[in-house]
Tab-separated table of C-alpha atoms in Angstrom:
chain	number	residue	atom	x	y	z
A	1	UNK	CA	0.000	0.000	0.000
A	2	UNK	CA	1.375	3.379	-1.030
A	3	UNK	CA	1.671	5.990	1.694
A	4	UNK	CA	-0.563	9.037	1.638
A	5	UNK	CA	0.627	12.187	-0.089
A	6	UNK	CA	-0.808	14.347	2.621
A	7	UNK	CA	0.404	17.879	2.246
A	8	UNK	CA	0.855	19.359	-1.162
A	9	UNK	CA	-1.257	22.537	-1.341
A	10	UNK	CA	-0.758	24.736	-4.335
A	11	UNK	CA	2.020	27.191	-3.551
A	12	UNK	CA	0.345	29.911	-5.627
A	13	UNK	CA	-2.747	29.813	-3.478
A	14	UNK	CA	-3.109	31.975	-0.398
A	15	UNK	CA	-3.179	30.513	3.077
A	16	UNK	CA	-6.918	31.150	3.199
A	17	UNK	CA	-7.461	29.242	-0.071
A	18	UNK	CA	-5.405	26.350	1.257
A	19	UNK	CA	-7.414	26.377	4.462
A	20	UNK	CA	-10.657	26.201	2.490
A	21	UNK	CA	-9.212	23.381	0.386
A	22	UNK	CA	-8.386	21.510	3.594
A	23	UNK	CA	-11.952	21.751	4.871
A	24	UNK	CA	-13.468	20.861	1.496
A	25	UNK	CA	-11.504	17.584	1.736
A	26	UNK	CA	-10.657	17.722	-1.947
A	27	UNK	CA	-8.020	15.102	-1.184
A	28	UNK	CA	-9.658	12.182	0.661
A	29	UNK	CA	-6.266	11.143	2.020
A	30	UNK	CA	-6.288	14.327	4.083
A	31	UNK	CA	-9.691	13.376	5.427
A	32	UNK	CA	-8.599	9.907	6.478
A	33	UNK	CA	-5.384	11.147	8.113
A	34	UNK	CA	-7.462	13.711	10.005
A	35	UNK	CA	-9.884	11.015	11.170
A	36	UNK	CA	-6.986	8.777	12.232
A	37	UNK	CA	-5.345	11.598	14.169
A	38	UNK	CA	-8.581	12.474	15.946
A	39	UNK	CA	-9.241	8.842	16.874
A	40	UNK	CA	-5.702	8.488	18.216
A	41	UNK	CA	-5.968	11.747	20.164
A	42	UNK	CA	-9.261	10.714	21.763
A	43	UNK	CA	-8.422	7.096	22.577
A	44	UNK	CA	-4.889	7.787	23.857
A	45	UNK	CA	-6.163	10.655	26.020
A	46	UNK	CA	-8.872	8.515	27.608
A	47	UNK	CA	-6.749	5.456	28.365
A	48	UNK	CA	-3.755	7.564	29.385
A	49	UNK	CA	-5.951	9.209	32.040
A	50	UNK	CA	-6.053	6.002	34.079
A	51	UNK	CA	-2.261	5.687	34.056
A	52	UNK	CA	-2.064	9.334	35.132
A	53	UNK	CA	-4.564	8.878	37.963
A	54	UNK	CA	-2.738	5.775	39.197
A	55	UNK	CA	0.453	7.850	39.350
A	56	UNK	CA	2.084	5.730	36.669
A	57	UNK	CA	2.496	8.511	34.156
A	58	UNK	CA	5.794	7.305	32.772
A	59	UNK	CA	4.456	3.849	31.947
A	60	UNK	CA	3.287	5.082	28.521
A	61	UNK	CA	6.729	6.498	27.746
A	62	UNK	CA	8.429	3.250	28.758
A	63	UNK	CA	5.998	1.128	26.723
A	64	UNK	CA	6.448	3.321	23.646
A	65	UNK	CA	10.210	2.864	23.819
A	66	UNK	CA	9.769	-0.857	24.518
A	67	UNK	CA	7.775	-1.191	21.273
A	68	UNK	CA	10.739	-0.208	19.103
A	69	UNK	CA	12.676	-3.539	19.182
A	70	UNK	CA	9.394	-5.403	18.548
A	71	UNK	CA	8.804	-3.450	15.347
A	72	UNK	CA	12.351	-4.086	14.176
A	73	UNK	CA	12.231	-7.800	15.013
A	74	UNK	CA	8.907	-8.159	13.186
A	75	UNK	CA	10.480	-6.572	10.104
A	76	UNK	CA	13.576	-8.794	10.333
A	77	UNK	CA	11.534	-11.968	10.677
A	78	UNK	CA	8.873	-11.308	8.027
A	79	UNK	CA	10.602	-8.778	5.716
A	80	UNK	CA	7.387	-6.778	5.447
A	81	UNK	CA	5.949	-3.532	6.741
A	82	UNK	CA	2.402	-4.802	6.938
A	83	UNK	CA	0.711	-2.762	9.733
A	84	UNK	CA	-0.739	-5.837	11.420
A	85	UNK	CA	2.651	-7.582	11.558
A	86	UNK	CA	4.285	-4.438	12.921
A	87	UNK	CA	1.453	-4.027	15.419
A	88	UNK	CA	1.791	-7.579	16.747
A	89	UNK	CA	5.569	-7.250	17.030
A	90	UNK	CA	5.260	-3.952	18.905
A	91	UNK	CA	2.543	-5.272	21.224
A	92	UNK	CA	4.657	-8.335	22.089
A	93	UNK	CA	7.728	-6.231	22.792
A	94	UNK	CA	5.760	-3.672	24.841
A	95	UNK	CA	4.151	-6.413	26.924
A	96	UNK	CA	7.547	-7.899	27.706
A	97	UNK	CA	8.617	-4.444	28.814
A	98	UNK	CA	5.442	-4.060	30.898
A	99	UNK	CA	5.977	-7.339	32.746
A	100	UNK	CA	9.624	-6.432	33.348
A	101	UNK	CA	8.547	-3.086	34.847
A	102	UNK	CA	6.054	-4.919	37.062
A	103	UNK	CA	8.324	-7.828	37.994
A	104	UNK	CA	11.491	-5.986	38.988
A	105	UNK	CA	10.087	-4.004	41.979
A	106	UNK	CA	8.197	-7.058	43.288
A	107	UNK	CA	11.096	-9.473	43.178
A	108	UNK	CA	14.154	-7.316	43.705
A	109	UNK	CA	15.109	-4.236	45.724
A	110	UNK	CA	14.831	-2.064	42.629
A	111	UNK	CA	12.333	0.782	43.038
A	112	UNK	CA	9.487	1.236	40.486
A	113	UNK	CA	10.982	4.426	39.001
A	114	UNK	CA	14.339	2.713	38.547
A	115	UNK	CA	12.607	-0.282	36.897
A	116	UNK	CA	10.908	2.107	34.460
A	117	UNK	CA	14.182	3.827	33.614
A	118	UNK	CA	16.062	0.546	33.144
A	119	UNK	CA	13.368	-0.951	30.911
A	120	UNK	CA	12.955	2.205	28.833
A	121	UNK	CA	16.644	2.694	28.176
A	122	UNK	CA	17.370	-1.000	27.543
A	123	UNK	CA	14.544	-1.527	25.035
A	124	UNK	CA	15.198	1.779	23.284
A	125	UNK	CA	18.891	0.986	22.924
A	126	UNK	CA	18.049	-2.492	21.633
A	127	UNK	CA	15.616	-1.004	19.130
A	128	UNK	CA	18.205	1.489	17.866
A	129	UNK	CA	20.759	-1.298	17.438
A	130	UNK	CA	18.280	-3.361	15.413
A	131	UNK	CA	17.362	-0.290	13.339
A	132	UNK	CA	21.022	0.336	12.529
A	133	UNK	CA	21.477	-3.322	11.640
A	134	UNK	CA	18.458	-3.243	9.293
A	135	UNK	CA	19.736	-0.093	7.583
A	136	UNK	CA	22.871	-2.018	6.646
A	137	UNK	CA	20.945	-4.937	5.116
A	138	UNK	CA	20.084	-5.185	1.450
A	139	UNK	CA	16.349	-5.701	1.881
A	140	UNK	CA	13.263	-4.065	0.410
A	141	UNK	CA	10.825	-1.813	2.297
A	142	UNK	CA	13.410	-0.790	4.908
A	143	UNK	CA	13.226	2.893	4.011
A	144	UNK	CA	11.054	4.869	6.392
A	145	UNK	CA	11.515	2.563	9.368
A	146	UNK	CA	13.407	5.304	11.188
A	147	UNK	CA	10.295	7.527	10.929
A	148	UNK	CA	8.845	5.557	13.805
A	149	UNK	CA	11.118	7.491	16.175
A	150	UNK	CA	9.359	10.823	15.617
A	151	UNK	CA	6.300	9.789	13.593
A	152	UNK	CA	5.225	10.818	10.094
A	153	UNK	CA	1.539	11.103	9.298
A	154	UNK	CA	2.212	11.505	5.594
A	155	UNK	CA	3.821	8.045	5.555
A	156	UNK	CA	0.646	6.399	6.848
A	157	UNK	CA	-1.265	4.054	4.577
A	158	UNK	CA	-4.952	3.221	4.450
A	159	UNK	CA	-4.186	0.002	6.323
A	160	UNK	CA	-2.500	2.043	9.088
A	161	UNK	CA	-5.564	4.269	9.388
A	162	UNK	CA	-7.905	1.285	9.392
A	163	UNK	CA	-5.930	-0.447	12.152
A	164	UNK	CA	-5.752	2.773	14.155
A	165	UNK	CA	-9.505	3.171	13.847
A	166	UNK	CA	-10.220	-0.380	15.018
A	167	UNK	CA	-7.924	-0.010	18.045
A	168	UNK	CA	-9.344	3.404	18.972
A	169	UNK	CA	-12.904	2.061	18.856
A	170	UNK	CA	-11.924	-0.988	20.952
A	171	UNK	CA	-10.321	1.277	23.579
A	172	UNK	CA	-13.251	3.697	23.792
A	173	UNK	CA	-15.873	0.931	23.919
A	174	UNK	CA	-13.925	-1.056	26.538
A	175	UNK	CA	-13.478	1.988	28.781
A	176	UNK	CA	-17.200	2.768	28.460
A	177	UNK	CA	-18.208	-0.786	29.383
A	178	UNK	CA	-15.861	-1.125	32.376
A	179	UNK	CA	-15.780	2.505	33.429
A	180	UNK	CA	-17.066	1.974	36.983
A	181	UNK	CA	-14.552	-0.779	37.783
A	182	UNK	CA	-11.615	1.044	36.199
A	183	UNK	CA	-12.533	4.183	38.139
A	184	UNK	CA	-12.702	2.303	41.424
A	185	UNK	CA	-9.336	0.619	40.828
A	186	UNK	CA	-7.760	3.944	39.796
A	187	UNK	CA	-8.763	5.688	43.027
A	188	UNK	CA	-8.856	2.878	45.591
A	189	UNK	CA	-7.340	-0.426	44.575
A	190	UNK	CA	-7.666	-1.999	48.045
A	191	UNK	CA	-11.357	-1.149	48.321
A	192	UNK	CA	-11.971	-2.642	44.864
A	193	UNK	CA	-10.379	-5.892	46.055
A	194	UNK	CA	-12.646	-6.024	49.115
A	195	UNK	CA	-15.667	-5.762	46.786
A	196	UNK	CA	-14.522	-8.906	44.977
A	197	UNK	CA	-13.428	-7.142	41.797
A	198	UNK	CA	-10.703	-8.999	39.933
A	199	UNK	CA	-8.191	-6.179	40.142
A	200	UNK	CA	-5.401	-8.084	38.403
A	201	UNK	CA	-7.635	-8.820	35.424
A	202	UNK	CA	-8.617	-5.177	34.992
A	203	UNK	CA	-5.045	-4.000	35.489
A	204	UNK	CA	-3.979	-6.405	32.757
A	205	UNK	CA	-6.800	-5.161	30.557
A	206	UNK	CA	-5.756	-1.582	31.208
A	207	UNK	CA	-2.139	-2.413	30.377
A	208	UNK	CA	-3.236	-4.078	27.130
A	209	UNK	CA	-5.256	-1.017	26.113
A	210	UNK	CA	-2.347	1.313	26.913
A	211	UNK	CA	0.033	-0.870	24.918
A	212	UNK	CA	-2.358	-0.972	21.936
A	213	UNK	CA	-2.839	2.786	22.054
A	214	UNK	CA	0.899	3.405	22.218
A	215	UNK	CA	1.673	1.021	19.387
A	216	UNK	CA	-0.889	2.377	16.908
A	217	UNK	CA	0.257	5.913	17.666
A	218	UNK	CA	3.899	5.284	16.823
A	219	UNK	CA	3.450	5.844	13.092
A	220	UNK	CA	1.737	9.178	13.694
A	221	UNK	CA	3.511	10.626	16.735
A	222	UNK	CA	6.595	8.477	17.180
A	223	UNK	CA	8.276	6.621	20.026
A	224	UNK	CA	9.727	9.710	21.652
A	225	UNK	CA	6.561	11.836	21.831
A	226	UNK	CA	3.819	9.252	22.391
A	227	UNK	CA	3.785	9.727	26.174
A	228	UNK	CA	2.753	13.371	25.721
A	229	UNK	CA	-0.379	12.331	23.799
A	230	UNK	CA	-1.285	9.935	26.604
A	231	UNK	CA	-0.743	12.264	29.550
A	232	UNK	CA	-0.987	15.936	28.587
A	233	UNK	CA	-4.770	15.968	27.895
A	234	UNK	CA	-5.720	14.547	31.309
A	235	UNK	CA	-3.204	16.841	33.027
A	236	UNK	CA	-4.957	19.802	31.357
A	237	UNK	CA	-8.459	18.421	32.035
A	238	UNK	CA	-7.789	18.202	35.780
A	239	UNK	CA	-7.772	21.989	35.940
A	240	UNK	CA	-11.360	22.102	34.679
A	241	UNK	CA	-13.185	19.432	36.673
A	242	UNK	CA	-12.965	17.009	39.598
A	243	UNK	CA	-15.447	14.526	38.121
A	244	UNK	CA	-13.699	11.645	36.343
A	245	UNK	CA	-16.317	11.265	33.616
A	246	UNK	CA	-16.036	14.983	32.830
A	247	UNK	CA	-12.232	14.800	32.882
A	248	UNK	CA	-12.243	11.899	30.414
A	249	UNK	CA	-14.635	13.751	28.108
A	250	UNK	CA	-12.456	16.870	28.289
A	251	UNK	CA	-9.308	14.815	27.691
A	252	UNK	CA	-10.853	13.268	24.598
A	253	UNK	CA	-11.953	16.704	23.392
A	254	UNK	CA	-8.473	18.176	23.914
A	255	UNK	CA	-6.866	15.185	22.180
A	256	UNK	CA	-9.210	15.585	19.201
A	257	UNK	CA	-8.647	19.343	19.096
A	258	UNK	CA	-4.869	18.923	19.064
A	259	UNK	CA	-5.183	16.413	16.213
A	260	UNK	CA	-7.310	18.856	14.242
A	261	UNK	CA	-4.870	21.726	14.774
A	262	UNK	CA	-1.767	19.687	13.965
A	263	UNK	CA	-3.212	18.113	10.812
A	264	UNK	CA	-4.311	21.501	9.539
A	265	UNK	CA	-0.909	23.081	10.228
A	266	UNK	CA	0.842	20.199	8.490
A	267	UNK	CA	-1.408	20.680	5.463
A	268	UNK	CA	-0.717	24.407	5.276
A	269	UNK	CA	3.021	23.987	5.946
A	270	UNK	CA	4.227	20.683	4.480
A	271	UNK	CA	7.573	20.933	6.270
A	272	UNK	CA	5.788	20.780	9.631
A	273	UNK	CA	5.256	17.175	10.847
A	274	UNK	CA	1.893	16.276	12.375
A	275	UNK	CA	3.161	14.393	15.454
A	276	UNK	CA	5.339	17.106	16.986
A	277	UNK	CA	2.677	19.724	16.226
A	278	UNK	CA	0.135	17.531	17.992
A	279	UNK	CA	2.317	17.563	21.099
A	280	UNK	CA	2.936	21.310	20.801
A	281	UNK	CA	-0.820	21.915	20.468
A	282	UNK	CA	-1.493	19.802	23.545
A	283	UNK	CA	1.171	21.691	25.480
A	284	UNK	CA	-0.407	25.031	24.525
A	285	UNK	CA	-3.831	23.757	25.609
A	286	UNK	CA	-2.273	22.638	28.882
A	287	UNK	CA	-0.751	26.093	29.454
A	288	UNK	CA	-4.105	27.773	28.691
A	289	UNK	CA	-5.814	25.445	31.173
A	290	UNK	CA	-3.124	26.078	33.772
A	291	UNK	CA	-3.647	29.827	33.470
A	292	UNK	CA	-7.350	30.304	32.761
A	293	UNK	CA	-9.302	27.340	34.202
A	294	UNK	CA	-12.192	28.883	36.174
A	295	UNK	CA	-11.675	26.993	39.438
A	296	UNK	CA	-8.035	25.856	39.553
A	297	UNK	CA	-6.276	28.173	37.097
A	298	UNK	CA	-3.308	30.197	38.299
A	299	UNK	CA	-4.991	33.508	37.515
A	300	UNK	CA	-8.108	32.533	39.470
A	301	UNK	CA	-5.970	31.404	42.412
A	302	UNK	CA	-3.909	34.588	42.254
A	303	UNK	CA	-7.047	36.748	42.346
A	304	UNK	CA	-8.466	34.737	45.249
A	305	UNK	CA	-5.172	35.042	47.129
A	306	UNK	CA	-5.081	38.797	46.522
A	307	UNK	CA	-8.677	39.172	47.732
A	308	UNK	CA	-7.949	37.110	50.847
A	309	UNK	CA	-4.834	39.141	51.578
A	310	UNK	CA	-6.814	42.381	51.246
A	311	UNK	CA	-9.605	40.975	53.440
A	312	UNK	CA	-7.116	39.966	56.145
A	313	UNK	CA	-5.475	43.407	56.048
A	314	UNK	CA	-8.828	45.173	56.434
A	315	UNK	CA	-10.047	42.889	59.205
A	316	UNK	CA	-6.779	43.280	61.106
A	317	UNK	CA	-7.291	47.060	61.126
A	318	UNK	CA	-10.879	46.675	62.318
A	319	UNK	CA	-9.800	44.399	65.154
A	320	UNK	CA	-7.016	46.779	66.111
A	321	UNK	CA	-9.519	49.640	66.384
A	322	UNK	CA	-11.757	47.377	68.483
A	323	UNK	CA	-8.871	46.565	70.859
A	324	UNK	CA	-8.049	50.262	71.160
A	325	UNK	CA	-11.668	50.875	72.089
A	326	UNK	CA	-11.461	48.150	74.728
A	327	UNK	CA	-8.277	49.574	76.218
A	328	UNK	CA	-9.807	53.011	76.511
A	329	UNK	CA	-13.060	51.531	77.833
A	330	UNK	CA	-15.008	53.220	75.048
A	331	UNK	CA	-14.078	56.677	76.365
A	332	UNK	CA	-12.136	57.464	73.207
A	333	UNK	CA	-13.727	56.726	69.832
A	334	UNK	CA	-11.173	58.188	67.390
A	335	UNK	CA	-7.656	56.881	66.815
A	336	UNK	CA	-4.934	58.070	64.476
A	337	UNK	CA	-2.410	56.080	62.445
A	338	UNK	CA	0.191	56.236	65.215
A	339	UNK	CA	-2.285	54.627	67.655
A	340	UNK	CA	-2.937	51.802	65.218
A	341	UNK	CA	0.755	51.248	64.419
A	342	UNK	CA	1.584	51.221	68.114
A	343	UNK	CA	-0.624	48.161	68.514
A	344	UNK	CA	-0.023	46.446	65.169
A	345	UNK	CA	3.088	46.723	63.019
A	346	UNK	CA	1.922	47.850	59.560
A	347	UNK	CA	3.873	49.878	56.955
A	348	UNK	CA	2.454	53.397	56.685
A	349	UNK	CA	1.700	53.159	52.961
A	350	UNK	CA	-0.164	49.884	53.389
A	351	UNK	CA	-2.066	51.254	56.392
A	352	UNK	CA	-3.175	54.365	54.499
A	353	UNK	CA	-4.351	52.283	51.556
A	354	UNK	CA	-6.321	49.920	53.821
A	355	UNK	CA	-7.898	52.766	55.798
A	356	UNK	CA	-9.006	54.375	52.540
A	357	UNK	CA	-10.605	51.115	51.437
A	358	UNK	CA	-12.398	50.697	54.786
A	359	UNK	CA	-13.784	54.231	54.483
A	360	UNK	CA	-15.156	53.399	51.027
A	361	UNK	CA	-16.897	50.339	52.485
A	362	UNK	CA	-18.330	52.496	55.318
A	363	UNK	CA	-16.743	50.251	57.949
A	364	UNK	CA	-14.829	53.210	59.408
A	365	UNK	CA	-15.172	56.968	59.078
A	366	UNK	CA	-12.544	59.664	59.311
A	367	UNK	CA	-12.655	62.706	61.556
A	368	UNK	CA	-10.322	65.544	62.463
A	369	UNK	CA	-8.875	63.356	65.269
A	370	UNK	CA	-8.405	60.185	63.253
A	371	UNK	CA	-10.629	57.219	62.409
A	372	UNK	CA	-13.530	55.560	64.195
A	373	UNK	CA	-15.563	52.416	63.630
A	374	UNK	CA	-19.013	52.801	62.118
A	375	UNK	CA	-21.863	50.695	63.501
A	376	UNK	CA	-21.336	48.065	60.815
A	377	UNK	CA	-17.563	48.160	61.311
A	378	UNK	CA	-17.980	47.756	65.076
A	379	UNK	CA	-20.208	44.687	64.605
A	380	UNK	CA	-17.729	43.103	62.235
A	381	UNK	CA	-14.775	43.869	64.524
A	382	UNK	CA	-16.747	42.458	67.458
A	383	UNK	CA	-17.451	39.274	65.519
A	384	UNK	CA	-13.773	38.850	64.539
A	385	UNK	CA	-12.674	39.380	68.124
A	386	UNK	CA	-15.256	36.893	69.333
A	387	UNK	CA	-14.033	34.223	66.887
A	388	UNK	CA	-10.407	34.986	67.730
A	389	UNK	CA	-10.960	34.506	71.459
A	390	UNK	CA	-13.176	31.454	71.053
A	391	UNK	CA	-10.460	29.791	68.993
A	392	UNK	CA	-7.843	30.712	71.591
A	393	UNK	CA	-10.018	29.076	74.226
A	394	UNK	CA	-10.477	25.991	72.085
A	395	UNK	CA	-6.733	25.557	71.512
A	396	UNK	CA	-6.019	26.174	75.181
A	397	UNK	CA	-8.552	23.617	76.391
A	398	UNK	CA	-8.442	20.911	73.704
A	399	UNK	CA	-4.924	21.189	72.255
A	400	UNK	CA	-3.366	22.038	75.613
A	401	UNK	CA	-1.488	25.040	74.220
A	402	UNK	CA	-0.440	27.793	76.580
A	403	UNK	CA	-2.033	31.279	76.327
A	404	UNK	CA	1.228	32.533	74.812
A	405	UNK	CA	1.034	29.921	72.026
A	406	UNK	CA	-2.575	30.362	70.920
A	407	UNK	CA	-2.568	33.977	69.749
A	408	UNK	CA	-0.757	33.511	66.436
A	409	UNK	CA	-2.924	30.506	65.556
A	410	UNK	CA	-6.077	32.501	66.264
A	411	UNK	CA	-4.783	35.458	64.220
A	412	UNK	CA	-4.923	33.269	61.108
A	413	UNK	CA	-8.095	31.269	61.746
A	414	UNK	CA	-10.329	34.213	62.731
A	415	UNK	CA	-10.553	35.321	59.090
A	416	UNK	CA	-11.919	32.039	57.742
A	417	UNK	CA	-14.190	30.723	60.505
A	418	UNK	CA	-17.846	30.533	59.476
A	419	UNK	CA	-21.009	31.251	61.431
A	420	UNK	CA	-21.738	27.543	61.972
A	421	UNK	CA	-18.172	26.865	63.102
A	422	UNK	CA	-18.426	29.760	65.518
A	423	UNK	CA	-21.582	28.227	66.999
A	424	UNK	CA	-19.880	24.807	67.285
A	425	UNK	CA	-16.982	26.411	69.136
A	426	UNK	CA	-19.382	28.164	71.469
A	427	UNK	CA	-21.126	24.863	72.212
A	428	UNK	CA	-17.825	23.008	72.714
A	429	UNK	CA	-16.649	25.680	75.156
A	430	UNK	CA	-19.947	25.710	77.068
A	431	UNK	CA	-20.561	29.410	76.434
A	432	UNK	CA	-17.248	30.618	77.826
A	433	UNK	CA	-17.144	34.343	78.596
A	434	UNK	CA	-13.372	34.985	78.817
A	435	UNK	CA	-10.375	33.990	76.674
A	436	UNK	CA	-7.138	32.431	78.097
A	437	UNK	CA	-5.730	35.959	78.623
A	438	UNK	CA	-8.712	37.007	80.735
A	439	UNK	CA	-10.272	39.238	78.060
A	440	UNK	CA	-14.046	39.355	77.698
A	441	UNK	CA	-15.423	37.495	74.690
A	442	UNK	CA	-17.866	39.804	72.836
A	443	UNK	CA	-21.465	38.623	72.704
A	444	UNK	CA	-22.762	37.063	69.496
A	445	UNK	CA	-24.080	39.633	67.096
A	446	UNK	CA	-27.339	39.191	65.271
A	447	UNK	CA	-27.384	36.412	62.686
A	448	UNK	CA	-28.886	38.846	60.206
A	449	UNK	CA	-25.793	41.035	60.253
A	450	UNK	CA	-23.503	38.019	60.196
A	451	UNK	CA	-25.133	36.566	57.132
A	452	UNK	CA	-25.080	39.928	55.400
A	453	UNK	CA	-21.323	40.221	55.844
A	454	UNK	CA	-20.519	36.606	54.891
A	455	UNK	CA	-22.606	36.825	51.773
């Protein structure tokens, strides 16, 4: 079977014309390569997710390298590049590598990561030696064997695409049928055993699916980059959801999207190989997920951290004003910056910025003599002080910490305690009225005001 001539757009045409030609599928070979890439991206992403969740991410990389000597041996024995022969040779070699990775840690003092490294390097070196040996032989069909290292979509034949399609469908259907059991084993292997699930059988099934996915992807992506197709989509999907079914769907979507992007780029720029572009596309999607995912993205976390830091700064000022009120027994209502800094060490610039923000929120108001708490600010400061002293009492009574040790702990926890937690503390402490330092614990403010602030 002749390989596809995938990427030969007319040079005189504009990029837009070439793009339209791609989507019109004027060359059916382009269509079939695109379908094969999408199927590989989806199936490898889904099955690679289970290796990722079981913290065996490098298993795909090791199996891809272990497939290389199998491909070369199959060619040496049968003198053919029939996809099925190559597939069986690669599967056999990868399975030998898999059992070696599994056997070494169980029967020797070699750690699992060392077993992976030994197997990967040994099989890859053996494969390279066989490849060099074949290159020196005077046999037909040997040209292009080295493309398996980095993949070449344009060298794929219809038989390659057909085999890839069959394997992808088998993987997706098998995962769908045994999803519940594979999920249970991925998250809690011991619990699955207690339920009577044949864990070894499903682990073997999972290994077989990973091996098949790796082997059929070699022609497209190559030995070196196949692990990225297995692992990058699920790593990106984890930023978007905690539900496994959603993560698998997202992984499949990202795998398919990367295949679409890479095939299109390869069509528009024939010098650009599909496999590496597939990995680059996945990496870009991973970076976008890392930055912009709505719940776990770095930007979201940075904004939340900034908001929390601002909230803590404001609440610390409110509590400082409340303590100043206590010390002066409510005789003095207004306090200047020096009074605040005498009680709490805060840089002047930061203090001025926080005071300005508190004035905007009507939690404090300024006067000619300084700043004073508004009614709402006083209630909030009273609540914070109450939670602070309740927590000090709790640590003193239940964690047996001294009064000198509890203050710093309470300084942090007072900002995140909720109304219900405050009530639990009150119940645990049997309505204590004084903290370990002998200070009065403020009475509980109205739940209406509490809820208004927490909302």
